[in-house]
């Protein structure tokens, strides 16, 4: 596989370590290279193409293997996926031939595909719902509950986010361009709630008010910002799909996506801004 800014080649000392390359700029797709017996797990509907020696199997849950609880364990895993907005099923692609074989997946929305090695992040990543695209077999997809009521109500992603656990590669889909920030202990970063894509569990996620009354009413940025306090890593997306969908709906004459999309003025803001 050719080198690119988002590519990885196996280390001979690491087992079950998939090779991959992410191709494209704004509309990317992921190409995973498998050795015999290796598998990749992908979200249903993300498949693009594969070599003939790669066999496709649909499984109940996240495909991470038996959780020890038999059918009930698998049912619980599938239920967690359903809560986070994913399908009850995932698809496992296994290379059953010899030599190398490839399989490719694509995000259903415009944006970027982010490769994350969970083993290098302490084994866990918290991210927005619907962000999981694919992973090496063994990564589990769970749920993360926001402990603070206000954060759950106004934090952009609600009370429930996705939690990805394991020690292998996982690929998540984000909107627009991605920025990675590493926060030192106690360092704070304020982010639009919809633009927060992912963060490591050590980061404290809370809310701060967007400003005074004038800013809240006319600023168009909503009531709150996400306040992220280190230590840990944070990934920010420049174009959440909800924002893009709102602009498209507004252009088509719908009821959403006004230029001050976070303003509490609603339709009055549309009239003042010339969007109606």
PDB file of C-alpha atoms in Angstrom:
ATOM      1  CA  UNK A   1       0.000   0.000   0.000  1.00  0.00           C
ATOM      2  CA  UNK A   2       1.297   3.469  -0.808  1.00  0.00           C
ATOM      3  CA  UNK A   3       2.180   5.927   1.917  1.00  0.00           C
ATOM      4  CA  UNK A   4      -0.160   8.825   2.723  1.00  0.00           C
ATOM      5  CA  UNK A   5      -0.598  11.198   5.674  1.00  0.00           C
ATOM      6  CA  UNK A   6      -3.152   8.731   7.057  1.00  0.00           C
ATOM      7  CA  UNK A   7      -1.611   5.318   6.584  1.00  0.00           C
ATOM      8  CA  UNK A   8      -0.105   2.567   8.683  1.00  0.00           C
ATOM      9  CA  UNK A   9       2.061  -0.454   7.975  1.00  0.00           C
ATOM     10  CA  UNK A  10       2.293  -3.382  10.323  1.00  0.00           C
ATOM     11  CA  UNK A  11       5.083  -3.865  12.808  1.00  0.00           C
ATOM     12  CA  UNK A  12       6.427  -7.392  12.658  1.00  0.00           C
ATOM     13  CA  UNK A  13       6.306  -7.645  16.465  1.00  0.00           C
ATOM     14  CA  UNK A  14       2.623  -6.744  16.755  1.00  0.00           C
ATOM     15  CA  UNK A  15      -0.101  -9.372  16.262  1.00  0.00           C
ATOM     16  CA  UNK A  16      -3.511  -8.651  14.698  1.00  0.00           C
ATOM     17  CA  UNK A  17      -2.370  -5.192  13.602  1.00  0.00           C
ATOM     18  CA  UNK A  18      -4.156  -4.207  10.392  1.00  0.00           C
ATOM     19  CA  UNK A  19      -2.560  -2.074   7.684  1.00  0.00           C
ATOM     20  CA  UNK A  20      -4.662   0.746   6.295  1.00  0.00           C
ATOM     21  CA  UNK A  21      -4.733   3.845   4.121  1.00  0.00           C
ATOM     22  CA  UNK A  22      -7.259   6.684   4.089  1.00  0.00           C
ATOM     23  CA  UNK A  23      -7.712   8.127   0.611  1.00  0.00           C
ATOM     24  CA  UNK A  24      -9.243  11.361  -0.570  1.00  0.00           C
ATOM     25  CA  UNK A  25      -9.602  14.796   0.997  1.00  0.00           C
ATOM     26  CA  UNK A  26     -13.153  15.963   1.812  1.00  0.00           C
ATOM     27  CA  UNK A  27     -14.933  12.776   0.704  1.00  0.00           C
ATOM     28  CA  UNK A  28     -12.675  10.088   2.078  1.00  0.00           C
ATOM     29  CA  UNK A  29     -12.737   6.332   2.112  1.00  0.00           C
ATOM     30  CA  UNK A  30     -10.808   3.825   4.179  1.00  0.00           C
ATOM     31  CA  UNK A  31      -8.867   0.924   2.692  1.00  0.00           C
ATOM     32  CA  UNK A  32      -7.808  -1.863   5.084  1.00  0.00           C
ATOM     33  CA  UNK A  33      -5.276  -4.510   4.112  1.00  0.00           C
ATOM     34  CA  UNK A  34      -5.718  -7.897   5.786  1.00  0.00           C
ATOM     35  CA  UNK A  35      -3.402 -10.867   6.221  1.00  0.00           C
ATOM     36  CA  UNK A  36      -4.891 -14.393   6.151  1.00  0.00           C
ATOM     37  CA  UNK A  37      -7.196 -14.878   9.128  1.00  0.00           C
ATOM     38  CA  UNK A  38      -7.411 -11.181  10.002  1.00  0.00           C
ATOM     39  CA  UNK A  39     -10.781  -9.435  10.264  1.00  0.00           C
ATOM     40  CA  UNK A  40     -12.170  -5.930  10.201  1.00  0.00           C
ATOM     41  CA  UNK A  41     -15.519  -4.912  11.683  1.00  0.00           C
ATOM     42  CA  UNK A  42     -17.565  -2.180  10.000  1.00  0.00           C
ATOM     43  CA  UNK A  43     -20.799  -0.306  10.496  1.00  0.00           C
ATOM     44  CA  UNK A  44     -23.648  -1.687   8.373  1.00  0.00           C
ATOM     45  CA  UNK A  45     -23.954   0.213   5.096  1.00  0.00           C
ATOM     46  CA  UNK A  46     -20.373   1.547   4.988  1.00  0.00           C
ATOM     47  CA  UNK A  47     -18.953  -1.141   2.636  1.00  0.00           C
ATOM     48  CA  UNK A  48     -17.520   0.027  -0.722  1.00  0.00           C
ATOM     49  CA  UNK A  49     -15.539  -2.882  -2.235  1.00  0.00           C
ATOM     50  CA  UNK A  50     -13.443  -5.949  -1.325  1.00  0.00           C
ATOM     51  CA  UNK A  51     -11.194  -8.597  -2.813  1.00  0.00           C
ATOM     52  CA  UNK A  52     -12.891 -11.919  -3.522  1.00  0.00           C
ATOM     53  CA  UNK A  53     -10.990 -13.751  -0.768  1.00  0.00           C
ATOM     54  CA  UNK A  54     -12.527 -11.510   1.895  1.00  0.00           C
ATOM     55  CA  UNK A  55     -15.656 -13.152   3.285  1.00  0.00           C
ATOM     56  CA  UNK A  56     -18.463 -10.995   4.672  1.00  0.00           C
ATOM     57  CA  UNK A  57     -20.554 -12.040   7.697  1.00  0.00           C
ATOM     58  CA  UNK A  58     -23.270 -10.048   9.459  1.00  0.00           C
ATOM     59  CA  UNK A  59     -23.225 -10.447  13.236  1.00  0.00           C
ATOM     60  CA  UNK A  60     -25.474  -9.366  16.090  1.00  0.00           C
ATOM     61  CA  UNK A  61     -23.821  -6.647  18.179  1.00  0.00           C
ATOM     62  CA  UNK A  62     -20.427  -5.055  17.676  1.00  0.00           C
ATOM     63  CA  UNK A  63     -18.510  -8.125  16.490  1.00  0.00           C
ATOM     64  CA  UNK A  64     -15.980  -7.886  19.326  1.00  0.00           C
ATOM     65  CA  UNK A  65     -16.471 -11.520  20.287  1.00  0.00           C
ATOM     66  CA  UNK A  66     -18.319 -13.331  23.038  1.00  0.00           C
ATOM     67  CA  UNK A  67     -18.608 -11.093  26.084  1.00  0.00           C
ATOM     68  CA  UNK A  68     -18.999 -14.076  28.381  1.00  0.00           C
ATOM     69  CA  UNK A  69     -22.745 -13.761  28.783  1.00  0.00           C
ATOM     70  CA  UNK A  70     -23.801 -15.884  25.820  1.00  0.00           C
ATOM     71  CA  UNK A  71     -26.883 -14.658  23.998  1.00  0.00           C
ATOM     72  CA  UNK A  72     -27.775 -12.177  26.734  1.00  0.00           C
ATOM     73  CA  UNK A  73     -24.300 -10.653  26.540  1.00  0.00           C
ATOM     74  CA  UNK A  74     -24.640 -10.204  22.801  1.00  0.00           C
ATOM     75  CA  UNK A  75     -28.129  -8.788  23.268  1.00  0.00           C
ATOM     76  CA  UNK A  76     -26.761  -6.240  25.759  1.00  0.00           C
ATOM     77  CA  UNK A  77     -24.002  -5.253  23.340  1.00  0.00           C
ATOM     78  CA  UNK A  78     -26.507  -4.805  20.520  1.00  0.00           C
ATOM     79  CA  UNK A  79     -28.752  -2.765  22.815  1.00  0.00           C
ATOM     80  CA  UNK A  80     -25.883  -0.400  23.600  1.00  0.00           C
ATOM     81  CA  UNK A  81     -25.352   0.148  19.880  1.00  0.00           C
ATOM     82  CA  UNK A  82     -29.039   0.862  19.378  1.00  0.00           C
ATOM     83  CA  UNK A  83     -29.003   3.475  22.165  1.00  0.00           C
ATOM     84  CA  UNK A  84     -26.103   5.325  20.498  1.00  0.00           C
ATOM     85  CA  UNK A  85     -27.910   5.449  17.162  1.00  0.00           C
ATOM     86  CA  UNK A  86     -26.153   2.543  15.462  1.00  0.00           C
ATOM     87  CA  UNK A  87     -27.616  -0.553  13.833  1.00  0.00           C
ATOM     88  CA  UNK A  88     -28.196  -3.731  15.842  1.00  0.00           C
ATOM     89  CA  UNK A  89     -25.843  -5.479  13.425  1.00  0.00           C
ATOM     90  CA  UNK A  90     -22.279  -5.030  12.261  1.00  0.00           C
ATOM     91  CA  UNK A  91     -20.465  -6.675   9.383  1.00  0.00           C
ATOM     92  CA  UNK A  92     -17.262  -8.678   9.843  1.00  0.00           C
ATOM     93  CA  UNK A  93     -14.891  -8.998   6.874  1.00  0.00           C
ATOM     94  CA  UNK A  94     -12.384 -11.872   7.187  1.00  0.00           C
ATOM     95  CA  UNK A  95      -9.546 -12.720   4.817  1.00  0.00           C
ATOM     96  CA  UNK A  96      -9.883 -16.465   4.157  1.00  0.00           C
ATOM     97  CA  UNK A  97      -7.337 -16.796   1.341  1.00  0.00           C
ATOM     98  CA  UNK A  98      -3.576 -16.393   1.036  1.00  0.00           C
ATOM     99  CA  UNK A  99      -1.386 -13.339   0.609  1.00  0.00           C
ATOM    100  CA  UNK A 100      -2.813  -9.874   1.081  1.00  0.00           C
ATOM    101  CA  UNK A 101      -6.437  -8.803   0.581  1.00  0.00           C
ATOM    102  CA  UNK A 102      -8.163  -5.456   0.859  1.00  0.00           C
ATOM    103  CA  UNK A 103     -11.579  -4.139   1.843  1.00  0.00           C
ATOM    104  CA  UNK A 104     -12.777  -0.550   1.688  1.00  0.00           C
ATOM    105  CA  UNK A 105     -15.347   1.510   3.606  1.00  0.00           C
ATOM    106  CA  UNK A 106     -16.658   5.053   3.264  1.00  0.00           C
ATOM    107  CA  UNK A 107     -18.351   7.567   5.504  1.00  0.00           C
ATOM    108  CA  UNK A 108     -22.008   8.323   4.632  1.00  0.00           C
ATOM    109  CA  UNK A 109     -21.462  12.072   5.165  1.00  0.00           C
ATOM    110  CA  UNK A 110     -18.878  14.621   3.917  1.00  0.00           C
ATOM    111  CA  UNK A 111     -15.921  14.990   6.193  1.00  0.00           C
ATOM    112  CA  UNK A 112     -12.839  13.185   7.434  1.00  0.00           C
ATOM    113  CA  UNK A 113     -12.035   9.700   8.691  1.00  0.00           C
ATOM    114  CA  UNK A 114      -9.877   9.693  11.816  1.00  0.00           C
ATOM    115  CA  UNK A 115      -7.680   6.656  12.609  1.00  0.00           C
ATOM    116  CA  UNK A 116      -7.123   6.069  16.323  1.00  0.00           C
ATOM    117  CA  UNK A 117      -4.926   3.433  17.956  1.00  0.00           C
ATOM    118  CA  UNK A 118      -6.770   2.818  21.215  1.00  0.00           C
ATOM    119  CA  UNK A 119      -3.758   1.091  22.718  1.00  0.00           C
ATOM    120  CA  UNK A 120      -1.859   4.389  22.547  1.00  0.00           C
ATOM    121  CA  UNK A 121      -4.693   6.282  24.294  1.00  0.00           C
ATOM    122  CA  UNK A 122      -5.070   4.033  27.309  1.00  0.00           C
ATOM    123  CA  UNK A 123      -7.680   1.796  25.671  1.00  0.00           C
ATOM    124  CA  UNK A 124     -10.727   4.101  25.419  1.00  0.00           C
ATOM    125  CA  UNK A 125     -12.153   6.954  23.354  1.00  0.00           C
ATOM    126  CA  UNK A 126     -15.375   8.919  23.892  1.00  0.00           C
ATOM    127  CA  UNK A 127     -16.920  10.323  20.726  1.00  0.00           C
ATOM    128  CA  UNK A 128     -20.125  11.641  19.229  1.00  0.00           C
ATOM    129  CA  UNK A 129     -22.959   9.276  18.413  1.00  0.00           C
ATOM    130  CA  UNK A 130     -22.945   7.668  14.942  1.00  0.00           C
ATOM    131  CA  UNK A 131     -19.205   8.289  14.568  1.00  0.00           C
ATOM    132  CA  UNK A 132     -18.025   4.661  14.422  1.00  0.00           C
ATOM    133  CA  UNK A 133     -17.084   3.539  10.898  1.00  0.00           C
ATOM    134  CA  UNK A 134     -14.817   0.494  11.201  1.00  0.00           C
ATOM    135  CA  UNK A 135     -12.244  -1.172  13.439  1.00  0.00           C
ATOM    136  CA  UNK A 136      -9.919  -4.096  13.777  1.00  0.00           C
ATOM    137  CA  UNK A 137     -11.730  -7.088  15.244  1.00  0.00           C
ATOM    138  CA  UNK A 138     -11.834  -6.940  19.047  1.00  0.00           C
ATOM    139  CA  UNK A 139     -12.787  -3.292  19.545  1.00  0.00           C
ATOM    140  CA  UNK A 140     -16.058  -2.983  21.492  1.00  0.00           C
ATOM    141  CA  UNK A 141     -18.642  -0.233  21.039  1.00  0.00           C
ATOM    142  CA  UNK A 142     -20.367   0.914  24.210  1.00  0.00           C
ATOM    143  CA  UNK A 143     -22.099   3.938  25.661  1.00  0.00           C
ATOM    144  CA  UNK A 144     -20.917   6.856  27.783  1.00  0.00           C
ATOM    145  CA  UNK A 145     -23.393   8.739  29.966  1.00  0.00           C
ATOM    146  CA  UNK A 146     -22.868  12.395  30.775  1.00  0.00           C
ATOM    147  CA  UNK A 147     -22.897  12.627  34.571  1.00  0.00           C
ATOM    148  CA  UNK A 148     -23.872  16.301  34.744  1.00  0.00           C
ATOM    149  CA  UNK A 149     -27.523  17.120  34.005  1.00  0.00           C
ATOM    150  CA  UNK A 150     -26.799  20.449  32.297  1.00  0.00           C
ATOM    151  CA  UNK A 151     -24.126  18.893  30.107  1.00  0.00           C
ATOM    152  CA  UNK A 152     -26.539  16.176  29.041  1.00  0.00           C
ATOM    153  CA  UNK A 153     -29.328  18.637  28.259  1.00  0.00           C
ATOM    154  CA  UNK A 154     -27.304  21.276  26.409  1.00  0.00           C
ATOM    155  CA  UNK A 155     -24.043  19.595  25.496  1.00  0.00           C
ATOM    156  CA  UNK A 156     -24.864  19.049  21.836  1.00  0.00           C
ATOM    157  CA  UNK A 157     -24.653  15.244  21.997  1.00  0.00           C
ATOM    158  CA  UNK A 158     -27.171  14.724  24.810  1.00  0.00           C
ATOM    159  CA  UNK A 159     -26.711  12.391  27.764  1.00  0.00           C
ATOM    160  CA  UNK A 160     -25.374   9.505  25.680  1.00  0.00           C
ATOM    161  CA  UNK A 161     -22.190   9.363  23.621  1.00  0.00           C
ATOM    162  CA  UNK A 162     -20.227   6.473  22.137  1.00  0.00           C
ATOM    163  CA  UNK A 163     -17.393   4.805  24.012  1.00  0.00           C
ATOM    164  CA  UNK A 164     -14.903   2.700  22.059  1.00  0.00           C
ATOM    165  CA  UNK A 165     -12.742   0.269  24.048  1.00  0.00           C
ATOM    166  CA  UNK A 166      -9.902  -2.022  23.021  1.00  0.00           C
ATOM    167  CA  UNK A 167      -6.234  -2.002  22.066  1.00  0.00           C
ATOM    168  CA  UNK A 168      -6.423  -1.909  18.275  1.00  0.00           C
ATOM    169  CA  UNK A 169      -7.166   0.493  15.450  1.00  0.00           C
ATOM    170  CA  UNK A 170     -10.567   2.152  15.231  1.00  0.00           C
ATOM    171  CA  UNK A 171     -11.792   4.544  12.528  1.00  0.00           C
ATOM    172  CA  UNK A 172     -14.317   7.257  13.314  1.00  0.00           C
ATOM    173  CA  UNK A 173     -16.045   9.662  10.920  1.00  0.00           C
ATOM    174  CA  UNK A 174     -16.152  13.393  11.592  1.00  0.00           C
ATOM    175  CA  UNK A 175     -17.614  16.390   9.740  1.00  0.00           C
ATOM    176  CA  UNK A 176     -15.471  18.853   7.807  1.00  0.00           C
ATOM    177  CA  UNK A 177     -11.827  19.312   8.801  1.00  0.00           C
ATOM    178  CA  UNK A 178     -10.400  17.825  12.002  1.00  0.00           C
ATOM    179  CA  UNK A 179      -8.159  19.506  14.548  1.00  0.00           C
ATOM    180  CA  UNK A 180      -6.406  17.612  17.336  1.00  0.00           C
ATOM    181  CA  UNK A 181      -5.524  19.404  20.576  1.00  0.00           C
ATOM    182  CA  UNK A 182      -3.591  17.953  23.484  1.00  0.00           C
ATOM    183  CA  UNK A 183      -4.456  19.657  26.756  1.00  0.00           C
ATOM    184  CA  UNK A 184      -2.118  19.840  29.702  1.00  0.00           C
ATOM    185  CA  UNK A 185      -3.399  19.258  33.226  1.00  0.00           C
ATOM    186  CA  UNK A 186      -5.765  22.122  34.088  1.00  0.00           C
ATOM    187  CA  UNK A 187      -5.639  23.657  30.595  1.00  0.00           C
ATOM    188  CA  UNK A 188      -9.074  24.674  29.285  1.00  0.00           C
ATOM    189  CA  UNK A 189     -10.518  24.846  25.797  1.00  0.00           C
ATOM    190  CA  UNK A 190     -13.949  26.242  24.849  1.00  0.00           C
ATOM    191  CA  UNK A 191     -15.611  24.611  21.826  1.00  0.00           C
ATOM    192  CA  UNK A 192     -18.983  24.930  20.128  1.00  0.00           C
ATOM    193  CA  UNK A 193     -20.984  22.007  21.500  1.00  0.00           C
ATOM    194  CA  UNK A 194     -21.711  20.601  18.038  1.00  0.00           C
ATOM    195  CA  UNK A 195     -18.050  20.800  16.972  1.00  0.00           C
ATOM    196  CA  UNK A 196     -16.787  18.545  19.757  1.00  0.00           C
ATOM    197  CA  UNK A 197     -16.017  15.283  17.952  1.00  0.00           C
ATOM    198  CA  UNK A 198     -14.110  13.124  20.450  1.00  0.00           C
ATOM    199  CA  UNK A 199     -11.973  13.205  23.579  1.00  0.00           C
ATOM    200  CA  UNK A 200     -10.064  10.862  25.838  1.00  0.00           C
ATOM    201  CA  UNK A 201     -11.656   9.814  29.163  1.00  0.00           C
ATOM    202  CA  UNK A 202      -9.202  11.901  31.210  1.00  0.00           C
ATOM    203  CA  UNK A 203     -10.665  15.147  29.826  1.00  0.00           C
ATOM    204  CA  UNK A 204     -13.320  16.817  31.991  1.00  0.00           C
ATOM    205  CA  UNK A 205     -16.322  17.854  29.852  1.00  0.00           C
ATOM    206  CA  UNK A 206     -18.598  20.567  31.200  1.00  0.00           C
ATOM    207  CA  UNK A 207     -20.442  23.675  29.964  1.00  0.00           C
ATOM    208  CA  UNK A 208     -19.851  27.412  30.310  1.00  0.00           C
ATOM    209  CA  UNK A 209     -22.229  30.186  29.286  1.00  0.00           C
ATOM    210  CA  UNK A 210     -21.601  31.729  25.890  1.00  0.00           C
ATOM    211  CA  UNK A 211     -21.551  35.281  27.291  1.00  0.00           C
ATOM    212  CA  UNK A 212     -23.951  37.989  28.377  1.00  0.00           C
ATOM    213  CA  UNK A 213     -27.625  38.404  27.484  1.00  0.00           C
ATOM    214  CA  UNK A 214     -26.818  40.182  24.212  1.00  0.00           C
ATOM    215  CA  UNK A 215     -24.515  37.367  23.101  1.00  0.00           C
ATOM    216  CA  UNK A 216     -27.108  34.726  23.980  1.00  0.00           C
ATOM    217  CA  UNK A 217     -29.943  36.531  22.148  1.00  0.00           C
ATOM    218  CA  UNK A 218     -28.106  37.770  19.066  1.00  0.00           C
ATOM    219  CA  UNK A 219     -24.782  35.959  18.898  1.00  0.00           C
ATOM    220  CA  UNK A 220     -26.188  32.872  17.189  1.00  0.00           C
ATOM    221  CA  UNK A 221     -23.829  30.554  19.099  1.00  0.00           C
ATOM    222  CA  UNK A 222     -26.340  29.102  21.531  1.00  0.00           C
ATOM    223  CA  UNK A 223     -26.497  29.317  25.317  1.00  0.00           C
ATOM    224  CA  UNK A 224     -23.360  27.343  26.146  1.00  0.00           C
ATOM    225  CA  UNK A 225     -19.893  26.359  25.005  1.00  0.00           C
ATOM    226  CA  UNK A 226     -18.323  23.001  25.777  1.00  0.00           C
ATOM    227  CA  UNK A 227     -15.596  23.493  28.369  1.00  0.00           C
ATOM    228  CA  UNK A 228     -12.870  20.874  28.093  1.00  0.00           C
ATOM    229  CA  UNK A 229     -10.236  20.672  30.822  1.00  0.00           C
ATOM    230  CA  UNK A 230      -7.107  18.536  30.533  1.00  0.00           C
ATOM    231  CA  UNK A 231      -5.174  16.417  30.745  1.00  0.00           C
ATOM    232  CA  UNK A 232      -5.971  14.551  27.557  1.00  0.00           C
ATOM    233  CA  UNK A 233      -6.616  14.828  23.844  1.00  0.00           C
ATOM    234  CA  UNK A 234      -9.555  16.507  22.116  1.00  0.00           C
ATOM    235  CA  UNK A 235     -10.654  16.306  18.477  1.00  0.00           C
ATOM    236  CA  UNK A 236     -12.683  19.166  16.980  1.00  0.00           C
ATOM    237  CA  UNK A 237     -14.722  18.995  13.747  1.00  0.00           C
ATOM    238  CA  UNK A 238     -15.280  22.111  11.665  1.00  0.00           C
ATOM    239  CA  UNK A 239     -18.633  21.095  10.144  1.00  0.00           C
ATOM    240  CA  UNK A 240     -21.016  18.931  12.205  1.00  0.00           C
ATOM    241  CA  UNK A 241     -23.476  17.146   9.949  1.00  0.00           C
ATOM    242  CA  UNK A 242     -26.410  18.696  11.843  1.00  0.00           C
ATOM    243  CA  UNK A 243     -25.134  22.150  10.886  1.00  0.00           C
ATOM    244  CA  UNK A 244     -24.717  21.138   7.237  1.00  0.00           C
ATOM    245  CA  UNK A 245     -28.186  19.581   7.181  1.00  0.00           C
ATOM    246  CA  UNK A 246     -29.670  22.752   8.688  1.00  0.00           C
ATOM    247  CA  UNK A 247     -28.108  24.935   6.007  1.00  0.00           C
ATOM    248  CA  UNK A 248     -29.363  22.599   3.288  1.00  0.00           C
ATOM    249  CA  UNK A 249     -32.862  22.660   4.786  1.00  0.00           C
ATOM    250  CA  UNK A 250     -32.773  26.456   4.938  1.00  0.00           C
ATOM    251  CA  UNK A 251     -31.653  26.690   1.307  1.00  0.00           C
ATOM    252  CA  UNK A 252     -34.536  24.422   0.315  1.00  0.00           C
ATOM    253  CA  UNK A 253     -37.042  26.654   2.095  1.00  0.00           C
ATOM    254  CA  UNK A 254     -37.382  24.542   5.246  1.00  0.00           C
ATOM    255  CA  UNK A 255     -37.675  25.570   8.863  1.00  0.00           C
ATOM    256  CA  UNK A 256     -34.098  25.150  10.079  1.00  0.00           C
ATOM    257  CA  UNK A 257     -30.534  26.234   9.634  1.00  0.00           C
ATOM    258  CA  UNK A 258     -30.799  30.000  10.048  1.00  0.00           C
ATOM    259  CA  UNK A 259     -27.533  31.897  10.081  1.00  0.00           C
ATOM    260  CA  UNK A 260     -27.814  32.288  13.853  1.00  0.00           C
ATOM    261  CA  UNK A 261     -28.549  28.607  14.275  1.00  0.00           C
ATOM    262  CA  UNK A 262     -28.036  28.605  18.042  1.00  0.00           C
ATOM    263  CA  UNK A 263     -30.085  31.750  18.714  1.00  0.00           C
ATOM    264  CA  UNK A 264     -33.175  31.474  20.896  1.00  0.00           C
ATOM    265  CA  UNK A 265     -34.991  34.022  18.699  1.00  0.00           C
ATOM    266  CA  UNK A 266     -36.065  31.261  16.322  1.00  0.00           C
ATOM    267  CA  UNK A 267     -38.214  32.460  13.424  1.00  0.00           C
ATOM    268  CA  UNK A 268     -37.830  36.112  14.501  1.00  0.00           C
ATOM    269  CA  UNK A 269     -34.105  35.698  13.978  1.00  0.00           C
ATOM    270  CA  UNK A 270     -34.804  34.316  10.509  1.00  0.00           C
ATOM    271  CA  UNK A 271     -36.855  37.391   9.636  1.00  0.00           C
ATOM    272  CA  UNK A 272     -34.273  39.812  10.955  1.00  0.00           C
ATOM    273  CA  UNK A 273     -31.455  37.976   9.219  1.00  0.00           C
ATOM    274  CA  UNK A 274     -33.248  37.829   5.889  1.00  0.00           C
ATOM    275  CA  UNK A 275     -33.504  34.074   5.817  1.00  0.00           C
ATOM    276  CA  UNK A 276     -37.292  33.981   5.481  1.00  0.00           C
TER     277      UNK A 276
END
